[in-house]
Amino acid sequence: MKPKALILRTAGINCDKETTLAFELAGAEASLRHINYVKEAKSLSRYQIICFPGGFSYGDDLGAGKIFSLELLLWLKDELKAFIGKGGLVLGICNGFQVMVKTGILPDADFRQKVTLSFNDCGRFVDRWIYLKTKEEVRQFVKQIGETSPSAGWRGRRTRDEKKETKPEKIWTKGLPEVIRLPIAHGEGKFLAPQKIVKELEAAGRIAFRYCDDVGGIEESETVNPNGSLRNIAGITDATGRILGLMPHPERCMFEHQIPDWHKKKTVPWGLRIFQNAVNYFLLRKK
Amino acid sequence: MVHRVDIIPKKESRHTGLINQIKDSGIGKIFEASCRTVYFIESNLPENKIEEIVIRLLIDPVTENYILARGFFAAPPQINEILVTHNPGVCDPVALSLEKAIKDLNVPVATARTARWYKFDGLSVRDIEKLAPRVLYNPLIEHVLDYNKVKNLSTLSEFAGKDYCFELRSVDILSADDNRLMEISKQGCLSLSLEEMRIIKGYFTARQNNPTDCELETIATLWSEHCCHKTFRGIIEYEERDESGAVVKKETINGLLKSTVMQATNEISHKGCVSVFHDNSGIVDFDAKNNICFKVETHNHPSSLEPYGGASTGIGGVIRDILGTGCGAKPFANTDVFCFAPWDISYDDLPKGLLHPKRIIKGVIGGVRDYGNRMGIPTVAGAVLFDRRFLGNPLVYCGTLGILPKNKSFKKVDIDDVVVLCGAKTGRDGIHGATFSSRELDEQTVALNSAVQIGNAIEEKKLTEALLCSRDKNLFNAITDCGAGGISSAITEIASEHGVEVELDKVPLKYRGLSYTEIWISESQERMVFTTKEENITALKEIFDEEDVEMTVVGKVTGDHRLRLFYSGNKVAELDMDFIFNLPKLAKKAAWQIKKEEDTKVGDKKSYNKDLLALLASPNISPKDWILRQYDHEVQAGSVLKSMAETGGRLGVSDAAVVRPDLKSRKAVVIGMGINPFYSDIDPYWTAALAIDEALRNLISCGADLRRTYILDNFCWGSPQDPETLAGLVRASKGCYDFSTYFKIPFISGKDSLYNEYSVEGKDIAIPGTLLISAISVIDDWQEVSGNNFTQRGNLIYLVGKTKPELGASQYFRNAGITGGIVPKVDKADAYDIFTGLSRAAKKGLVASCHDLSEGGMAVALAEMCMGSGLGANVFLAEAPVSGKLLDYEVLFSESPTRFIVEVVKRDKKDFEKTLKGLPFGLIGCVDDKPDLMIYNKNSKPVVNESLAKLRKAWTGTFKEFQ
């Protein structure tokens, strides 16, 4: 049976249709619903996957994702808690990531906001393609949090990773190459969090994506880190690995033609794999 | 009780952007500036409840703190502080969202408002007073809160005014003589001529009573230049004189549009045209299931006064045109084209009353960005041009493309259908266009004549969702948008063939006190009108409720061909539809002075490196990636070719944008444009021909086919009362007819904006006649699309099309300050064959990449193809097909149309040349992996010899301060 995905929208969400299509192409049975419908029906239990797509919920007035997150807290908090508790997958893309962070679904699914996505360093909306590093267990960052100088020492120091016990399951990033390209399109994507939380996330291997250069080097320059995110963080997961939030748009990399230089060289639309991973998580587990 | 909330960042950082902006405006002092967001909430709740609202809604707990106080000011402000807020009646979208969120919290009705607080250290009160309206706010929409006026104010209510008290007003025109008729027109801001006023008087004389104010306003609105294009539909007495002053041609044109642009479409009678010059946009065939539609509008005057609001309502308006096409189309792409003045003018040299170009540029781009991005419609293609004459009259063209099912492409209005108004509430926005006055929020504020319009994209986004869902459930049968004239033109147009009754008191209002006439002619944004059967209302209501959108039945379609308006049961207007839609045709004079072209030549130079670098750095050529990146150009996931894209850290530009409107179909739409007002200085006839050629070139070089291509016209011109200006418009229209029929490409829609003039010290300055041609083409499979940058070293470089010494009004001559020269001309001998030949070659897969030659000619095109790929090129001028004997600079920089650089893989050489047999082309060089552009003249001397790094530095350095 196809896993069922709920794509939840509200006023101003605008990546809902293509995100629904991405789940369909990945093999899910996808339903696109308005929160006004879901809040009456209160039926999240029939779904295996919930996705908060990108857009400008309520115009991002009062801050990106703010009002949508308030509505989730007011109307669907218990249902979401139950859904997560039962082992469902949750994905938030761009505005959806902002909503999840402000609802407190990420980082710890305890419905308390601990981290944020703030205004880009350049002060405005940016749409462009960036590189993302999808793996980091074999690399260690020389630079410590709190240092502000450009980090020459970040790139490519290979050491053996010793902590292995509490790593979250790699559900969403399975099978991705070490570096992929996706587009970003946001005005508020700068990941900010208290040092303690960032350290915890890094130690637990919960940084799903970091902005990097074309060969996987982590640098803080604007060309590499487009919004000034702390530690180049572009996406994080919860402790179980089942909940993912990311600023880049995987649904804008599900067809070859969406990639800027597709007519020059053969390229793989890796974004689609992220949706397929969610579907396969349920299909393969059952066997 | 009013509560004030100041949002304070936990980590204060220096407001460098704000400080630089202020320095830019001519303040020479050393100072610091800071800024905060402020909210006002009016509510009778206890303070701790307000605090809860603040914590839950207004701050980001990770990065922000707040200060909560009572009243507008906790204490008298320091002299170096100001607080800026919206004028009454001006849309404040953030406040509306805040009110919605407070409602979600189940808190009894509270009203909200936003403001910005600024503080300056090191500036005097006079400095602040001078700079604030220059850079911090626009007095048309905002004002500085005056402590003394609001210190005792305990409400945010903008209108202490009373409810509207009905009183039927009539205007005495039956007894009016000619002088009085003109007085009535002027005093009422009706813009009706004496001839028109006499006709109106005749109508009411026959009816034997005076018109009500509402009747007169209705006629004035529907007969306005804006609504019905009097000049293009009227009669023009056109004549041409030669240099001796003798009349060589005389002609009476009865309907310029009908006899040129529309005539061409009629003659071509293209089978792909579904509905042209009829609906709110032109509809053409896409695939077996869907059609696509396209409309481009201008919003020039509003953008010159309030750039951000003008541009955002411009894009909002054209999106509604698409929603109002057929039974509603889904918007899938936006285009925008701007013409600005250069931004180097000092603030002190700026004529009084004009905004600085920098502010206009940033405001317009911001308006398109914020509205388009929030709507979730990718802004995919555009152009920006600079000329000093756009100083008082910037041009803002906004276009939208839509897709709609074949069976939803036509409207059907039946007698007894109900008329439904949906979307935003109605206020006094845009009543009488330019007669607004700004007022401050204070105790005395009781009335407001009109408000400048600010868009609220989220309102329109919700409306779009509700309408498209209702359309797919077949819940209405006709729809149109509220644009100029508001519901007065929307409802009369939708019911023009039947007649209609409207109850104006049913219209939902933003605030009290609107008269029946104000309701009828208000231009409030984000509203649409549709007609449906009464039994559909319940199902519609359910959909609209889920989307949080308002919809109200306001009238009924009748069968008596009359327009009847009521307010609380009182009839306030009754007019014959035939009279309203049968406006008189007025005659205007047009006189064209034929000018002899001078074949200006200058001497050749040894090296053109410097000239090429200067060309690349020209504002018209330097890439506008900094604008495109601010637009969400990839939403909806259909992007096939981006106007600009970075790959491997290299920026490449494309000739057109390609988008898939339906992700379940392999078909794609190519979107390109042509615009070059500079040729109008010599002859607008060729402006038109060249704009069409350029728009088509842009499509062809991306792999499009002429046979499935359609174009739109948008004329922006000066005053048609001036015979020479009007003659230019006639010349351009004739050019449109000649080249549309020659290429067999039909016009499917268009729009004109006239009277683009402004006066400086009593002198009228008109914009150059500017014609935008927007073109679209349907491609069967997205994989057929080709790119516009070199792909592989060793590939061959061809120049297709003949180069002539045509540098009149070219970028090269303008850079050098040369005014003469021959204007480029589209050559009917081979232009069509070149386009079709190249399409054939592309279809056969023989084109590795292709780029058209436009501003800056061949040298600029080659440089762009190199920079976009990181590959170099070796090129020989002697191999270029030319007409006559040309100097080096003429081959390098001529702007002869219908030319392309084509990259071909070596093994395809024979096939490619065979496909183009009989056409002018030359094998001019090859692609090299050495990153240099080398161009050799006939003596094998390198006349261009430059590294890509240096070219790129010049090319991308122009707009640094905007990036």
PDB file of N, CA, C and O in Angstrom, chain A residues 175-227:
ATOM      1  N   GLY A 175      21.200   7.607   0.431  1.00  0.00           N
ATOM      2  CA  GLY A 175      21.494   7.445  -0.997  1.00  0.00           C
ATOM      3  C   GLY A 175      21.876   8.728  -1.716  1.00  0.00           C
ATOM      4  O   GLY A 175      22.120   8.711  -2.920  1.00  0.00           O
ATOM      5  N   LEU A 176      21.924   9.834  -0.993  1.00  0.00           N
ATOM      6  CA  LEU A 176      22.341  11.072  -1.659  1.00  0.00           C
ATOM      7  C   LEU A 176      23.855  11.109  -1.742  1.00  0.00           C
ATOM      8  O   LEU A 176      24.534  10.630  -0.838  1.00  0.00           O
ATOM      9  N   PRO A 177      24.404  11.675  -2.819  1.00  0.00           N
ATOM     10  CA  PRO A 177      25.857  11.855  -2.847  1.00  0.00           C
ATOM     11  C   PRO A 177      26.276  12.865  -1.787  1.00  0.00           C
ATOM     12  O   PRO A 177      25.428  13.563  -1.223  1.00  0.00           O
ATOM     13  N   GLU A 178      27.565  12.969  -1.559  1.00  0.00           N
ATOM     14  CA  GLU A 178      28.041  13.816  -0.467  1.00  0.00           C
ATOM     15  C   GLU A 178      27.673  15.289  -0.672  1.00  0.00           C
ATOM     16  O   GLU A 178      27.377  15.999   0.274  1.00  0.00           O
ATOM     17  N   VAL A 179      27.676  15.718  -1.949  1.00  0.00           N
ATOM     18  CA  VAL A 179      27.314  17.110  -2.248  1.00  0.00           C
ATOM     19  C   VAL A 179      26.190  17.102  -3.280  1.00  0.00           C
ATOM     20  O   VAL A 179      26.282  16.419  -4.302  1.00  0.00           O
ATOM     21  N   ILE A 180      25.110  17.827  -3.009  1.00  0.00           N
ATOM     22  CA  ILE A 180      24.049  17.978  -4.011  1.00  0.00           C
ATOM     23  C   ILE A 180      23.768  19.466  -4.208  1.00  0.00           C
ATOM     24  O   ILE A 180      24.199  20.304  -3.412  1.00  0.00           O
ATOM     25  N   ARG A 181      23.052  19.761  -5.305  1.00  0.00           N
ATOM     26  CA  ARG A 181      22.657  21.154  -5.577  1.00  0.00           C
ATOM     27  C   ARG A 181      21.147  21.278  -5.459  1.00  0.00           C
ATOM     28  O   ARG A 181      20.414  20.460  -5.991  1.00  0.00           O
ATOM     29  N   LEU A 182      20.712  22.296  -4.745  1.00  0.00           N
ATOM     30  CA  LEU A 182      19.280  22.613  -4.670  1.00  0.00           C
ATOM     31  C   LEU A 182      19.141  24.135  -4.698  1.00  0.00           C
ATOM     32  O   LEU A 182      20.082  24.846  -4.332  1.00  0.00           O
ATOM     33  N   PRO A 183      17.984  24.625  -5.085  1.00  0.00           N
ATOM     34  CA  PRO A 183      17.807  26.081  -5.010  1.00  0.00           C
ATOM     35  C   PRO A 183      17.237  26.519  -3.655  1.00  0.00           C
ATOM     36  O   PRO A 183      16.479  25.774  -3.033  1.00  0.00           O
ATOM     37  N   ILE A 184      17.630  27.692  -3.235  1.00  0.00           N
ATOM     38  CA  ILE A 184      16.968  28.320  -2.085  1.00  0.00           C
ATOM     39  C   ILE A 184      16.120  29.465  -2.613  1.00  0.00           C
ATOM     40  O   ILE A 184      16.381  30.001  -3.689  1.00  0.00           O
ATOM     41  N   ALA A 185      15.105  29.856  -1.876  1.00  0.00           N
ATOM     42  CA  ALA A 185      14.273  31.007  -2.235  1.00  0.00           C
ATOM     43  C   ALA A 185      13.623  31.507  -0.948  1.00  0.00           C
ATOM     44  O   ALA A 185      12.523  31.091  -0.600  1.00  0.00           O
ATOM     45  N   HIS A 186      14.317  32.371  -0.234  1.00  0.00           N
ATOM     46  CA  HIS A 186      13.770  32.854   1.019  1.00  0.00           C
ATOM     47  C   HIS A 186      14.403  34.178   1.441  1.00  0.00           C
ATOM     48  O   HIS A 186      15.478  34.540   0.980  1.00  0.00           O
ATOM     49  N   GLY A 187      13.710  34.875   2.334  1.00  0.00           N
ATOM     50  CA  GLY A 187      14.236  36.110   2.911  1.00  0.00           C
ATOM     51  C   GLY A 187      14.666  35.917   4.348  1.00  0.00           C
ATOM     52  O   GLY A 187      15.430  36.698   4.891  1.00  0.00           O
ATOM     53  N   GLU A 188      14.117  34.868   4.971  1.00  0.00           N
ATOM     54  CA  GLU A 188      14.434  34.596   6.374  1.00  0.00           C
ATOM     55  C   GLU A 188      14.888  33.147   6.518  1.00  0.00           C
ATOM     56  O   GLU A 188      14.090  32.266   6.789  1.00  0.00           O
ATOM     57  N   GLY A 189      16.180  32.917   6.283  1.00  0.00           N
ATOM     58  CA  GLY A 189      16.682  31.546   6.324  1.00  0.00           C
ATOM     59  C   GLY A 189      17.917  31.373   7.163  1.00  0.00           C
ATOM     60  O   GLY A 189      18.546  30.323   7.173  1.00  0.00           O
ATOM     61  N   LYS A 190      18.281  32.435   7.878  1.00  0.00           N
ATOM     62  CA  LYS A 190      19.511  32.392   8.667  1.00  0.00           C
ATOM     63  C   LYS A 190      19.251  31.607   9.954  1.00  0.00           C
ATOM     64  O   LYS A 190      18.528  32.068  10.842  1.00  0.00           O
ATOM     65  N   PHE A 191      19.853  30.418  10.040  1.00  0.00           N
ATOM     66  CA  PHE A 191      19.652  29.552  11.195  1.00  0.00           C
ATOM     67  C   PHE A 191      20.396  30.114  12.396  1.00  0.00           C
ATOM     68  O   PHE A 191      21.600  30.341  12.328  1.00  0.00           O
ATOM     69  N   LEU A 192      19.658  30.347  13.469  1.00  0.00           N
ATOM     70  CA  LEU A 192      20.264  30.859  14.699  1.00  0.00           C
ATOM     71  C   LEU A 192      19.789  30.019  15.872  1.00  0.00           C
ATOM     72  O   LEU A 192      18.620  29.636  15.928  1.00  0.00           O
ATOM     73  N   ALA A 193      20.694  29.736  16.799  1.00  0.00           N
ATOM     74  CA  ALA A 193      20.332  28.958  17.984  1.00  0.00           C
ATOM     75  C   ALA A 193      21.364  29.212  19.069  1.00  0.00           C
ATOM     76  O   ALA A 193      22.502  29.581  18.772  1.00  0.00           O
ATOM     77  N   PRO A 194      20.983  29.009  20.307  1.00  0.00           N
ATOM     78  CA  PRO A 194      21.974  29.118  21.380  1.00  0.00           C
ATOM     79  C   PRO A 194      23.087  28.079  21.178  1.00  0.00           C
ATOM     80  O   PRO A 194      22.827  26.986  20.656  1.00  0.00           O
ATOM     81  N   GLN A 195      24.307  28.449  21.577  1.00  0.00           N
ATOM     82  CA  GLN A 195      25.472  27.578  21.339  1.00  0.00           C
ATOM     83  C   GLN A 195      25.259  26.152  21.831  1.00  0.00           C
ATOM     84  O   GLN A 195      25.630  25.187  21.172  1.00  0.00           O
ATOM     85  N   LYS A 196      24.619  26.053  22.994  1.00  0.00           N
ATOM     86  CA  LYS A 196      24.442  24.746  23.616  1.00  0.00           C
ATOM     87  C   LYS A 196      23.646  23.829  22.675  1.00  0.00           C
ATOM     88  O   LYS A 196      23.982  22.658  22.501  1.00  0.00           O
ATOM     89  N   ILE A 197      22.614  24.389  22.112  1.00  0.00           N
ATOM     90  CA  ILE A 197      21.752  23.576  21.246  1.00  0.00           C
ATOM     91  C   ILE A 197      22.485  23.168  19.971  1.00  0.00           C
ATOM     92  O   ILE A 197      22.418  22.019  19.539  1.00  0.00           O
ATOM     93  N   VAL A 198      23.236  24.116  19.399  1.00  0.00           N
ATOM     94  CA  VAL A 198      23.980  23.775  18.184  1.00  0.00           C
ATOM     95  C   VAL A 198      24.972  22.650  18.470  1.00  0.00           C
ATOM     96  O   VAL A 198      25.097  21.706  17.689  1.00  0.00           O
ATOM     97  N   LYS A 199      25.657  22.758  19.615  1.00  0.00           N
ATOM     98  CA  LYS A 199      26.619  21.708  19.980  1.00  0.00           C
ATOM     99  C   LYS A 199      25.926  20.356  20.097  1.00  0.00           C
ATOM    100  O   LYS A 199      26.427  19.342  19.621  1.00  0.00           O
ATOM    101  N   GLU A 200      24.773  20.370  20.731  1.00  0.00           N
ATOM    102  CA  GLU A 200      24.014  19.128  20.880  1.00  0.00           C
ATOM    103  C   GLU A 200      23.617  18.548  19.528  1.00  0.00           C
ATOM    104  O   GLU A 200      23.752  17.354  19.272  1.00  0.00           O
ATOM    105  N   LEU A 201      23.115  19.437  18.675  1.00  0.00           N
ATOM    106  CA  LEU A 201      22.683  18.976  17.349  1.00  0.00           C
ATOM    107  C   LEU A 201      23.851  18.374  16.581  1.00  0.00           C
ATOM    108  O   LEU A 201      23.736  17.320  15.953  1.00  0.00           O
ATOM    109  N   GLU A 202      24.994  19.039  16.634  1.00  0.00           N
ATOM    110  CA  GLU A 202      26.167  18.547  15.913  1.00  0.00           C
ATOM    111  C   GLU A 202      26.666  17.229  16.499  1.00  0.00           C
ATOM    112  O   GLU A 202      26.959  16.291  15.764  1.00  0.00           O
ATOM    113  N   ALA A 203      26.706  17.191  17.816  1.00  0.00           N
ATOM    114  CA  ALA A 203      27.209  15.978  18.458  1.00  0.00           C
ATOM    115  C   ALA A 203      26.316  14.788  18.143  1.00  0.00           C
ATOM    116  O   ALA A 203      26.778  13.657  17.983  1.00  0.00           O
ATOM    117  N   ALA A 204      25.029  15.053  18.028  1.00  0.00           N
ATOM    118  CA  ALA A 204      24.093  13.958  17.785  1.00  0.00           C
ATOM    119  C   ALA A 204      23.914  13.672  16.295  1.00  0.00           C
ATOM    120  O   ALA A 204      23.073  12.865  15.918  1.00  0.00           O
ATOM    121  N   GLY A 205      24.675  14.376  15.448  1.00  0.00           N
ATOM    122  CA  GLY A 205      24.575  14.115  14.013  1.00  0.00           C
ATOM    123  C   GLY A 205      23.222  14.524  13.439  1.00  0.00           C
ATOM    124  O   GLY A 205      22.702  13.895  12.530  1.00  0.00           O
ATOM    125  N   ARG A 206      22.677  15.575  13.981  1.00  0.00           N
ATOM    126  CA  ARG A 206      21.340  15.973  13.537  1.00  0.00           C
ATOM    127  C   ARG A 206      21.354  17.128  12.538  1.00  0.00           C
ATOM    128  O   ARG A 206      20.311  17.689  12.221  1.00  0.00           O
ATOM    129  N   ILE A 207      22.541  17.491  12.067  1.00  0.00           N
ATOM    130  CA  ILE A 207      22.604  18.485  10.997  1.00  0.00           C
ATOM    131  C   ILE A 207      22.449  17.708   9.682  1.00  0.00           C
ATOM    132  O   ILE A 207      23.362  16.997   9.259  1.00  0.00           O
ATOM    133  N   ALA A 208      21.324  17.842   9.045  1.00  0.00           N
ATOM    134  CA  ALA A 208      21.065  17.064   7.826  1.00  0.00           C
ATOM    135  C   ALA A 208      21.766  17.674   6.618  1.00  0.00           C
ATOM    136  O   ALA A 208      22.259  16.963   5.754  1.00  0.00           O
ATOM    137  N   PHE A 209      21.768  18.993   6.550  1.00  0.00           N
ATOM    138  CA  PHE A 209      22.384  19.674   5.403  1.00  0.00           C
ATOM    139  C   PHE A 209      23.142  20.906   5.872  1.00  0.00           C
ATOM    140  O   PHE A 209      22.665  21.640   6.735  1.00  0.00           O
ATOM    141  N   ARG A 210      24.331  21.098   5.261  1.00  0.00           N
ATOM    142  CA  ARG A 210      25.054  22.352   5.457  1.00  0.00           C
ATOM    143  C   ARG A 210      25.356  22.957   4.096  1.00  0.00           C
ATOM    144  O   ARG A 210      25.606  22.235   3.133  1.00  0.00           O
ATOM    145  N   TYR A 211      25.310  24.287   4.031  1.00  0.00           N
ATOM    146  CA  TYR A 211      25.720  24.976   2.809  1.00  0.00           C
ATOM    147  C   TYR A 211      27.212  24.756   2.624  1.00  0.00           C
ATOM    148  O   TYR A 211      27.990  24.873   3.585  1.00  0.00           O
ATOM    149  N   CYS A 212      27.614  24.411   1.389  1.00  0.00           N
ATOM    150  CA  CYS A 212      29.030  24.146   1.140  1.00  0.00           C
ATOM    151  C   CYS A 212      29.400  24.610  -0.259  1.00  0.00           C
ATOM    152  O   CYS A 212      28.561  25.128  -0.992  1.00  0.00           O
ATOM    153  N   ASP A 213      30.667  24.440  -0.637  1.00  0.00           N
ATOM    154  CA  ASP A 213      31.052  24.776  -2.008  1.00  0.00           C
ATOM    155  C   ASP A 213      30.921  23.531  -2.877  1.00  0.00           C
ATOM    156  O   ASP A 213      30.478  22.479  -2.411  1.00  0.00           O
ATOM    157  N   ASP A 214      31.297  23.636  -4.140  1.00  0.00           N
ATOM    158  CA  ASP A 214      31.006  22.550  -5.079  1.00  0.00           C
ATOM    159  C   ASP A 214      31.734  21.250  -4.764  1.00  0.00           C
ATOM    160  O   ASP A 214      31.365  20.193  -5.262  1.00  0.00           O
ATOM    161  N   VAL A 215      32.781  21.315  -3.911  1.00  0.00           N
ATOM    162  CA  VAL A 215      33.445  20.066  -3.551  1.00  0.00           C
ATOM    163  C   VAL A 215      33.225  19.689  -2.088  1.00  0.00           C
ATOM    164  O   VAL A 215      33.886  18.811  -1.547  1.00  0.00           O
ATOM    165  N   GLY A 216      32.294  20.361  -1.440  1.00  0.00           N
ATOM    166  CA  GLY A 216      31.958  19.962  -0.072  1.00  0.00           C
ATOM    167  C   GLY A 216      32.671  20.754   0.996  1.00  0.00           C
ATOM    168  O   GLY A 216      32.555  20.439   2.172  1.00  0.00           O
ATOM    169  N   GLY A 217      33.407  21.783   0.618  1.00  0.00           N
ATOM    170  CA  GLY A 217      34.093  22.620   1.599  1.00  0.00           C
ATOM    171  C   GLY A 217      33.097  23.541   2.294  1.00  0.00           C
ATOM    172  O   GLY A 217      32.233  24.124   1.659  1.00  0.00           O
ATOM    173  N   ILE A 218      33.243  23.609   3.616  1.00  0.00           N
ATOM    174  CA  ILE A 218      32.323  24.459   4.379  1.00  0.00           C
ATOM    175  C   ILE A 218      32.995  25.798   4.614  1.00  0.00           C
ATOM    176  O   ILE A 218      33.907  25.903   5.422  1.00  0.00           O
ATOM    177  N   GLU A 219      32.528  26.815   3.898  1.00  0.00           N
ATOM    178  CA  GLU A 219      33.072  28.148   4.112  1.00  0.00           C
ATOM    179  C   GLU A 219      31.945  29.088   4.453  1.00  0.00           C
ATOM    180  O   GLU A 219      30.803  28.843   4.095  1.00  0.00           O
ATOM    181  N   GLU A 220      32.310  30.187   5.125  1.00  0.00           N
ATOM    182  CA  GLU A 220      31.246  31.082   5.568  1.00  0.00           C
ATOM    183  C   GLU A 220      30.970  32.231   4.607  1.00  0.00           C
ATOM    184  O   GLU A 220      30.098  33.043   4.849  1.00  0.00           O
ATOM    185  N   SER A 221      31.698  32.309   3.481  1.00  0.00           N
ATOM    186  CA  SER A 221      31.491  33.424   2.559  1.00  0.00           C
ATOM    187  C   SER A 221      30.068  33.394   2.017  1.00  0.00           C
ATOM    188  O   SER A 221      29.411  32.359   2.010  1.00  0.00           O
ATOM    189  N   GLU A 222      29.596  34.565   1.556  1.00  0.00           N
ATOM    190  CA  GLU A 222      28.200  34.662   1.143  1.00  0.00           C
ATOM    191  C   GLU A 222      27.885  33.763  -0.047  1.00  0.00           C
ATOM    192  O   GLU A 222      26.756  33.283  -0.183  1.00  0.00           O
ATOM    193  N   THR A 223      28.875  33.532  -0.920  1.00  0.00           N
ATOM    194  CA  THR A 223      28.592  32.669  -2.064  1.00  0.00           C
ATOM    195  C   THR A 223      28.303  31.241  -1.623  1.00  0.00           C
ATOM    196  O   THR A 223      27.539  30.538  -2.269  1.00  0.00           O
ATOM    197  N   VAL A 224      28.901  30.818  -0.541  1.00  0.00           N
ATOM    198  CA  VAL A 224      28.689  29.455  -0.052  1.00  0.00           C
ATOM    199  C   VAL A 224      27.515  29.395   0.927  1.00  0.00           C
ATOM    200  O   VAL A 224      26.626  28.564   0.808  1.00  0.00           O
ATOM    201  N   ASN A 225      27.523  30.294   1.885  1.00  0.00           N
ATOM    202  CA  ASN A 225      26.493  30.320   2.926  1.00  0.00           C
ATOM    203  C   ASN A 225      25.585  31.523   2.635  1.00  0.00           C
ATOM    204  O   ASN A 225      25.873  32.628   3.057  1.00  0.00           O
ATOM    205  N   PRO A 226      24.484  31.317   1.908  1.00  0.00           N
ATOM    206  CA  PRO A 226      23.772  32.438   1.272  1.00  0.00           C
ATOM    207  C   PRO A 226      23.017  33.335   2.244  1.00  0.00           C
ATOM    208  O   PRO A 226      22.606  34.418   1.869  1.00  0.00           O
ATOM    209  N   ASN A 227      22.832  32.905   3.490  1.00  0.00           N
ATOM    210  CA  ASN A 227      22.035  33.722   4.398  1.00  0.00           C
ATOM    211  C   ASN A 227      22.743  34.013   5.720  1.00  0.00           C
ATOM    212  O   ASN A 227      22.219  34.745   6.547  1.00  0.00           O
TER     213      ASN A 227
END
